[in-house]
One Martini backbone bead per residue (centre of mass of N, CA, C, O) as a GRO file, in nm:
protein
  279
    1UNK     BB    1   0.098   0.037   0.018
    2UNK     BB    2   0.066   0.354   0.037
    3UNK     BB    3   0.170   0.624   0.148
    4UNK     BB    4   0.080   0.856   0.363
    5UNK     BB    5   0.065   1.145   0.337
    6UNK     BB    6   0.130   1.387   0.518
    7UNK     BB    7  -0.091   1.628   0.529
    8UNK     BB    8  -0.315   1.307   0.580
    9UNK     BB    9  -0.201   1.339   0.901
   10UNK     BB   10  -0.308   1.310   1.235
   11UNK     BB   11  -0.208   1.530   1.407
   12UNK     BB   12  -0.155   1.658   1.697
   13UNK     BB   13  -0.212   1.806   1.950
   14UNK     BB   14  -0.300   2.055   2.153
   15UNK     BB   15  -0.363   2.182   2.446
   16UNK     BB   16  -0.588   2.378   2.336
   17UNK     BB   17  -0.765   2.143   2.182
   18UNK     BB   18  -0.796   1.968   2.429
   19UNK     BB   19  -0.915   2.173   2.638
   20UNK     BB   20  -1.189   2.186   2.400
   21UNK     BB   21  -1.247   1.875   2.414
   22UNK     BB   22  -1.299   1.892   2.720
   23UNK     BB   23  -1.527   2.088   2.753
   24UNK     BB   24  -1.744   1.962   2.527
   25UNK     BB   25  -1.742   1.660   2.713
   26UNK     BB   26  -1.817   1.779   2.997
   27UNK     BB   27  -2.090   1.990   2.949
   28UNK     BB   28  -2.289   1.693   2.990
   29UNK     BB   29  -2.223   1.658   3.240
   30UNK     BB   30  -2.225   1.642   3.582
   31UNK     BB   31  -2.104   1.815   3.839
   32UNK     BB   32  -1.990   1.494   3.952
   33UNK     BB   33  -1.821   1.449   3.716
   34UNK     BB   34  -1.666   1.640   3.634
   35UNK     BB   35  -1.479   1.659   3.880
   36UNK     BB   36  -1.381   1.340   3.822
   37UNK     BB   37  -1.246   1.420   3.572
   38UNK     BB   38  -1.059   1.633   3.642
   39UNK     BB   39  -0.899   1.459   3.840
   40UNK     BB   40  -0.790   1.277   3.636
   41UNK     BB   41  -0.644   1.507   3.483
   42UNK     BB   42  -0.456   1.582   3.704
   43UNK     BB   43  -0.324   1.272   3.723
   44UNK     BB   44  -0.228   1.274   3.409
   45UNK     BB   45  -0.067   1.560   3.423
   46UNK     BB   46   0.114   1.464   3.748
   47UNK     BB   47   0.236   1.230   3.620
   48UNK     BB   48   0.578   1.236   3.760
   49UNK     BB   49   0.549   1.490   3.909
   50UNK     BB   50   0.689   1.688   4.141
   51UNK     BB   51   0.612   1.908   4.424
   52UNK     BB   52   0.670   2.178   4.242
   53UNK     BB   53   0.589   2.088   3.926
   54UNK     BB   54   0.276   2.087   4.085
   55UNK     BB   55   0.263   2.380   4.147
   56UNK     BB   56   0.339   2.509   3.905
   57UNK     BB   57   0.120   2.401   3.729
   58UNK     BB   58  -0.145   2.516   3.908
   59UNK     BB   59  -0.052   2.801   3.873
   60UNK     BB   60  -0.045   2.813   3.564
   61UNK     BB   61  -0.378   2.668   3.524
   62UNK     BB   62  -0.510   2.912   3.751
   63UNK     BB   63  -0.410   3.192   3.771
   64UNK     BB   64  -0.683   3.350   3.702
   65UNK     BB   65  -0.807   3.258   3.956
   66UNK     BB   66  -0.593   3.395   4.127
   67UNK     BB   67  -0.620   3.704   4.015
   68UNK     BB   68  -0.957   3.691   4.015
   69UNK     BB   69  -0.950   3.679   4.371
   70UNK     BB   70  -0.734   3.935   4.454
   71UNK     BB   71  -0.925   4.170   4.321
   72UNK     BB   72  -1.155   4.093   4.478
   73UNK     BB   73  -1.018   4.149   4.784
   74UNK     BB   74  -0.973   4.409   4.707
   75UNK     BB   75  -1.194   4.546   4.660
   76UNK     BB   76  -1.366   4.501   4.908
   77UNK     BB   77  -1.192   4.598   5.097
   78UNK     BB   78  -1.183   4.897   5.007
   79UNK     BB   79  -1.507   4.902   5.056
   80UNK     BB   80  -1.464   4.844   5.371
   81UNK     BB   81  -1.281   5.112   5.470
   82UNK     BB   82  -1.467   5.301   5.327
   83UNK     BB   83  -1.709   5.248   5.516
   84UNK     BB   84  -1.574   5.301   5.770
   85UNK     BB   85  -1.451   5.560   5.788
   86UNK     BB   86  -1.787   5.709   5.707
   87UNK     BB   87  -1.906   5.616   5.956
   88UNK     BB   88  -1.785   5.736   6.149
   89UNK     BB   89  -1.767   5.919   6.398
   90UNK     BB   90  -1.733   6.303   6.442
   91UNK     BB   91  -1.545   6.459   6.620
   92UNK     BB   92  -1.475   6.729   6.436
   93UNK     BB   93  -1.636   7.015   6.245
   94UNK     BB   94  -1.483   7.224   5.983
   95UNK     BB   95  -1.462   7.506   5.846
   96UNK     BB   96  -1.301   7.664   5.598
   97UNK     BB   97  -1.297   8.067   5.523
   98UNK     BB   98  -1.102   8.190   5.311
   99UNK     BB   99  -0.795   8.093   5.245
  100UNK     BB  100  -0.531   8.259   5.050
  101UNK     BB  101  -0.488   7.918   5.001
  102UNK     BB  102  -0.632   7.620   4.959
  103UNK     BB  103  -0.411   7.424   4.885
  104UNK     BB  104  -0.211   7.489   5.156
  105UNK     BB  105  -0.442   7.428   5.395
  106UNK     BB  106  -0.354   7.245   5.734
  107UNK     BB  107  -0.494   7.005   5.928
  108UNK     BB  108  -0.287   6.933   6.176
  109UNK     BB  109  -0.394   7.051   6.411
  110UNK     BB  110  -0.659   6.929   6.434
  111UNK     BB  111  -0.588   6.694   6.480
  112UNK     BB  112  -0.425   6.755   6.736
  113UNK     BB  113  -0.703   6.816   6.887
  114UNK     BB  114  -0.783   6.489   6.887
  115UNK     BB  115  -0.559   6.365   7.007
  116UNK     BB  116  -0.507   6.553   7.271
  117UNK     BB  117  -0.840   6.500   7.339
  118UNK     BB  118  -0.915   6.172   7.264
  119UNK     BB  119  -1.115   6.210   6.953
  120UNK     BB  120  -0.976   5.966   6.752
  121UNK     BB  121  -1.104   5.675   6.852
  122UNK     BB  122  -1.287   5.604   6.582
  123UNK     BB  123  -1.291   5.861   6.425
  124UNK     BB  124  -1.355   6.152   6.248
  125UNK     BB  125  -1.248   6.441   6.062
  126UNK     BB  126  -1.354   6.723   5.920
  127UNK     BB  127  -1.213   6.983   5.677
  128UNK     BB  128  -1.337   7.238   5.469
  129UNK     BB  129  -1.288   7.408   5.222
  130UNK     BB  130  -1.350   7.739   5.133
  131UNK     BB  131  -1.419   8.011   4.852
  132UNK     BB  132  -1.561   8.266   4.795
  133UNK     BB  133  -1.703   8.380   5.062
  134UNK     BB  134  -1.939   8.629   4.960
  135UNK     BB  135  -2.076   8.920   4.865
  136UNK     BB  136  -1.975   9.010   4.631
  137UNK     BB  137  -1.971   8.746   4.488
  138UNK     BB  138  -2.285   8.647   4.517
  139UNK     BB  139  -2.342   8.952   4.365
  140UNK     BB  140  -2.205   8.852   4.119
  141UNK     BB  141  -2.174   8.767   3.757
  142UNK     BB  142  -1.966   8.532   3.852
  143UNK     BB  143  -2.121   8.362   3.970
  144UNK     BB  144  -2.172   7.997   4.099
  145UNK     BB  145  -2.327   7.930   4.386
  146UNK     BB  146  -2.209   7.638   4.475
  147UNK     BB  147  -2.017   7.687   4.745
  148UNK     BB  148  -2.257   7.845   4.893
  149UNK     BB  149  -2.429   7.638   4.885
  150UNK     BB  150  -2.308   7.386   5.018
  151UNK     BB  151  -2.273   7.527   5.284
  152UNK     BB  152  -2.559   7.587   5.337
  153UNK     BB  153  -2.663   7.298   5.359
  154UNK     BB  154  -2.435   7.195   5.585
  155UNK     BB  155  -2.576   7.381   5.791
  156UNK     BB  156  -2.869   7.290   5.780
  157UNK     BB  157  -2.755   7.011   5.868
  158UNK     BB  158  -2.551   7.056   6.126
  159UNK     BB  159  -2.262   6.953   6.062
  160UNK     BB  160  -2.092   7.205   6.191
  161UNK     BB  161  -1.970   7.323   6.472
  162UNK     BB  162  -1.763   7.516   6.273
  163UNK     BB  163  -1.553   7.841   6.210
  164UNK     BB  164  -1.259   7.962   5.989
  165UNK     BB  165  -1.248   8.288   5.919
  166UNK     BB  166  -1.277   8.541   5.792
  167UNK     BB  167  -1.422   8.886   5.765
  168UNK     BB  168  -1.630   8.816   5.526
  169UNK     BB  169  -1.759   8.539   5.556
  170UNK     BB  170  -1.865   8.609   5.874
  171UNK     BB  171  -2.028   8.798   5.711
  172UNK     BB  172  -2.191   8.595   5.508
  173UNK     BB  173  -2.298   8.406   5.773
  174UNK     BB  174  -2.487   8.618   5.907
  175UNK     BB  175  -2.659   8.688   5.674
  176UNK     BB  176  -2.759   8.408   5.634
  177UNK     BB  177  -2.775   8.210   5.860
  178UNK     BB  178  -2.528   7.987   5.965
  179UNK     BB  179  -2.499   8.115   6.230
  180UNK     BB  180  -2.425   8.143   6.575
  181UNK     BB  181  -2.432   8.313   6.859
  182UNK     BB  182  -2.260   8.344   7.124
  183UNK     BB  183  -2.509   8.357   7.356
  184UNK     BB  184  -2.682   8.104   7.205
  185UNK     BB  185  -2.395   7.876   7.284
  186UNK     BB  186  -2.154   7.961   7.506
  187UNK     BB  187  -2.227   8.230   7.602
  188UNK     BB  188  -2.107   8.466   7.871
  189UNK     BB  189  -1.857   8.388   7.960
  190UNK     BB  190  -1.741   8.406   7.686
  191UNK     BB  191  -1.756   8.648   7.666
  192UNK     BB  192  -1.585   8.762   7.893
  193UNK     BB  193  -1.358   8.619   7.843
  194UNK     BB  194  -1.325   8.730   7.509
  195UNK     BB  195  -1.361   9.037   7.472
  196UNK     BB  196  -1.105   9.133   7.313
  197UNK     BB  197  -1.205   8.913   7.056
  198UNK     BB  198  -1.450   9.012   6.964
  199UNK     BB  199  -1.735   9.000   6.707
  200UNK     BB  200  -1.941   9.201   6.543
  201UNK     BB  201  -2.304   9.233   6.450
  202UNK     BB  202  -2.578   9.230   6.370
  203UNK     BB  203  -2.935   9.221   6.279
  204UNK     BB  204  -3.038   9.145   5.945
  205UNK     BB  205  -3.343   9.082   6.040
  206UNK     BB  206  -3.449   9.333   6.147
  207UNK     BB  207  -3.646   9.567   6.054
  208UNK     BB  208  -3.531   9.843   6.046
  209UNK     BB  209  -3.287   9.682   5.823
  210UNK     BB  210  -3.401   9.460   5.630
  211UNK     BB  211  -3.473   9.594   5.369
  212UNK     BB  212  -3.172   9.683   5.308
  213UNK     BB  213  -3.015   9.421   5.338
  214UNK     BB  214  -3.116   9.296   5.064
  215UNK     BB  215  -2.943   9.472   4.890
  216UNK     BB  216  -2.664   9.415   4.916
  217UNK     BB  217  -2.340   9.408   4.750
  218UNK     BB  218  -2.146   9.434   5.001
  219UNK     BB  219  -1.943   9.429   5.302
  220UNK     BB  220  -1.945   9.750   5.327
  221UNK     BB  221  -2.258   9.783   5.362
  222UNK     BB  222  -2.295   9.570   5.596
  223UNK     BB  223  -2.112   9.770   5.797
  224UNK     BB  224  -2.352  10.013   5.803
  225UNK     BB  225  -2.558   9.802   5.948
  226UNK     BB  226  -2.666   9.891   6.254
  227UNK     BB  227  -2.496   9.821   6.582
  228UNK     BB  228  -2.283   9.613   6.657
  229UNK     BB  229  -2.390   9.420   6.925
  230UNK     BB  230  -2.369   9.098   6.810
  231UNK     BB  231  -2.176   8.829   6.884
  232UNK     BB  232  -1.992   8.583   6.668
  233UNK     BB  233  -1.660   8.617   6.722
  234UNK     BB  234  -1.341   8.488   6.772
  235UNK     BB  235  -1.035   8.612   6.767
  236UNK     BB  236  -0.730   8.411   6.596
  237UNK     BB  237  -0.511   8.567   6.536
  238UNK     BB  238  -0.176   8.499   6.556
  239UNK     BB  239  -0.168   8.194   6.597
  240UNK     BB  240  -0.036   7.904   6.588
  241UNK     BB  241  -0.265   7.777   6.440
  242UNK     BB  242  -0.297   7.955   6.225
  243UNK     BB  243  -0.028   7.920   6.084
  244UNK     BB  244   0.009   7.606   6.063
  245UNK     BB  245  -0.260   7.634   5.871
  246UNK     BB  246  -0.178   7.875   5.653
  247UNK     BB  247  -0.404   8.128   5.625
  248UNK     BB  248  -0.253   8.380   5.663
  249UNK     BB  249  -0.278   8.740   5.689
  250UNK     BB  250  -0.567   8.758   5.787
  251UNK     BB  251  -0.840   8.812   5.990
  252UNK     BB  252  -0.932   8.567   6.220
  253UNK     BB  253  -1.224   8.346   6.281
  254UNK     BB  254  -1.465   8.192   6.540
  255UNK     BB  255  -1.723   8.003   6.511
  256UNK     BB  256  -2.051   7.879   6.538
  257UNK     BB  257  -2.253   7.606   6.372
  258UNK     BB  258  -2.450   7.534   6.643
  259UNK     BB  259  -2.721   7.382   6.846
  260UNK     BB  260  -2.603   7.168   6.980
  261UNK     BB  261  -2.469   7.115   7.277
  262UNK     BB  262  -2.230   6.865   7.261
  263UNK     BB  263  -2.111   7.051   6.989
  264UNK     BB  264  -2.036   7.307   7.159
  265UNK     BB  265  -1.888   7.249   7.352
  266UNK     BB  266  -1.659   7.098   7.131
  267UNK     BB  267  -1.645   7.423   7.034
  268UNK     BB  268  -1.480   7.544   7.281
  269UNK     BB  269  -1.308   7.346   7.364
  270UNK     BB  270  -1.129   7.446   7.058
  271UNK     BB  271  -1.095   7.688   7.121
  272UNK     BB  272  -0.918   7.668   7.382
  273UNK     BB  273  -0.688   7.538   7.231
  274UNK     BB  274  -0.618   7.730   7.040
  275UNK     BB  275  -0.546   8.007   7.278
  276UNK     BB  276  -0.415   7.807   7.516
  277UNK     BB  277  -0.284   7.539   7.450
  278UNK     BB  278  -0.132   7.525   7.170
  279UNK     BB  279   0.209   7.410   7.040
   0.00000   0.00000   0.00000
């Protein structure tokens, strides 16, 4: 007989053609089937082989399900410590208003007021900056209103403890109504321990005034309105904090942002360490 050409002659399978017969043909299997085919497909190609080369095997042949089982593991623990963070109940949370340059502001101070006082195991503290909180700016056409509108809504949500801001910001906090008196919060104590650093507003929501007050349209115009002897805010200028924190040389305020009790109380502490502690 003739020899049959090379060409027509049943060539070797290759591992990936014979792993594709080896899928069609147990897809049919029942589940413990299935099992014990692959058992045995084990035991038939790690036989003869030492228990490096069966480890060496086992890994490259499993590779992506190692591969995709270690990226499952760290994305869920990521969401999982993303929201153990986030969930964590809040030591002190400060609004910092107008810093001269808002990328540079540094919030290790705050830490360590926490640190300080042990108000940092398990909680987390918050200090956002905001720029451009003035009434000049949200009554000019160049106003975006979003970074003012932000403020105001965590603040309508009782969110801030406290606010650290220049003098135009507090004085838009004062007009929005977004802090509250130092009488209705810290108390007489704290204004006659601090008499020498008060700021005083008006009250823009009065008969008298209000009606002027609507129309307003910077800061030195609402300088202008009403008697200036309601204390908002506690002069924090020059102090090694707000040096630490970076904030400028403008003349620097910290008013209260909450009606809560026991966030007053955090938020007087916060200033007394301010004034008095922080080294």
């Amino acid at each position: 007989m003739r020899e049959m050409l090379d060409e027509f002659k049943e060539k070797p399978k290759t591992e990936e053609e014979s792993d594709s017969e080896d899928r069609l043909e147990t897809s049919l299997l029942t589940g413990k089937e299935k099992r014990l085919r692959r058992k045995e497909q084990f035991r038939e190609r790690t036989a003869g082989m030492s228990k490096w080369e069966k480890t060496k095997y086992i890994i490259y042949y499993y590779k992506w399900v190692f591969i995709c089982s270690a990226a499952a593991i760290v994305f869920v623990s990521y969401i999982l410590i993303a929201i153990y963070k986030n969930t964590r109940p809040v030591s002190i949370a400060c609004a910092v208003i107008n810093p001269i340059q808002p990328l540079n502001v540094v919030d290790d101070p705050i830490e360590k007021f926490a640190s300080d006082k042990e108000l940092d195991k398990g909680t987390q503290l918050c200090a956002d900056v905001y720029y451009n909180i003035t009434v000049d700016y949200e009554t000019s056409n160049t106003s975006e209103n979003s970074r003012a509108s932000a403020l105001s809504l965590q603040c309508s949500n009782d969110f801030y403890d406290c606010m650290i801001t220049d003098r135009d910001g507090l004085e838009f906090a004062a007009y929005s109504g977004i802090i509250y008196t130092l009488e209705s919060t810290a108390g007489s104590s704290y204004i006659e321990k601090y008499k020498d650093r008060l700021y005083c507003t008006s009250d823009y929501s009065s008969p008298d005034i209000a009606e002027e007050a609507r129309y307003v349209t910077s800061t030195a115009q609402l300088l202008q309105l009403g008697k200036r002897d309601i204390p908002v805010g506690i002069n924090i200028t020059g102090t090694k904090f707000v040096k630490d924190m970076n904030l400028g040389d403008r003349e620097v305020y910290f008013c209260i942002a909450t009606g809560k009790e026991k966030r007053i109380e955090r938020a007087c502490m916060f200033l007394d360490y301010i004034l008095e502690e922080y080294e």
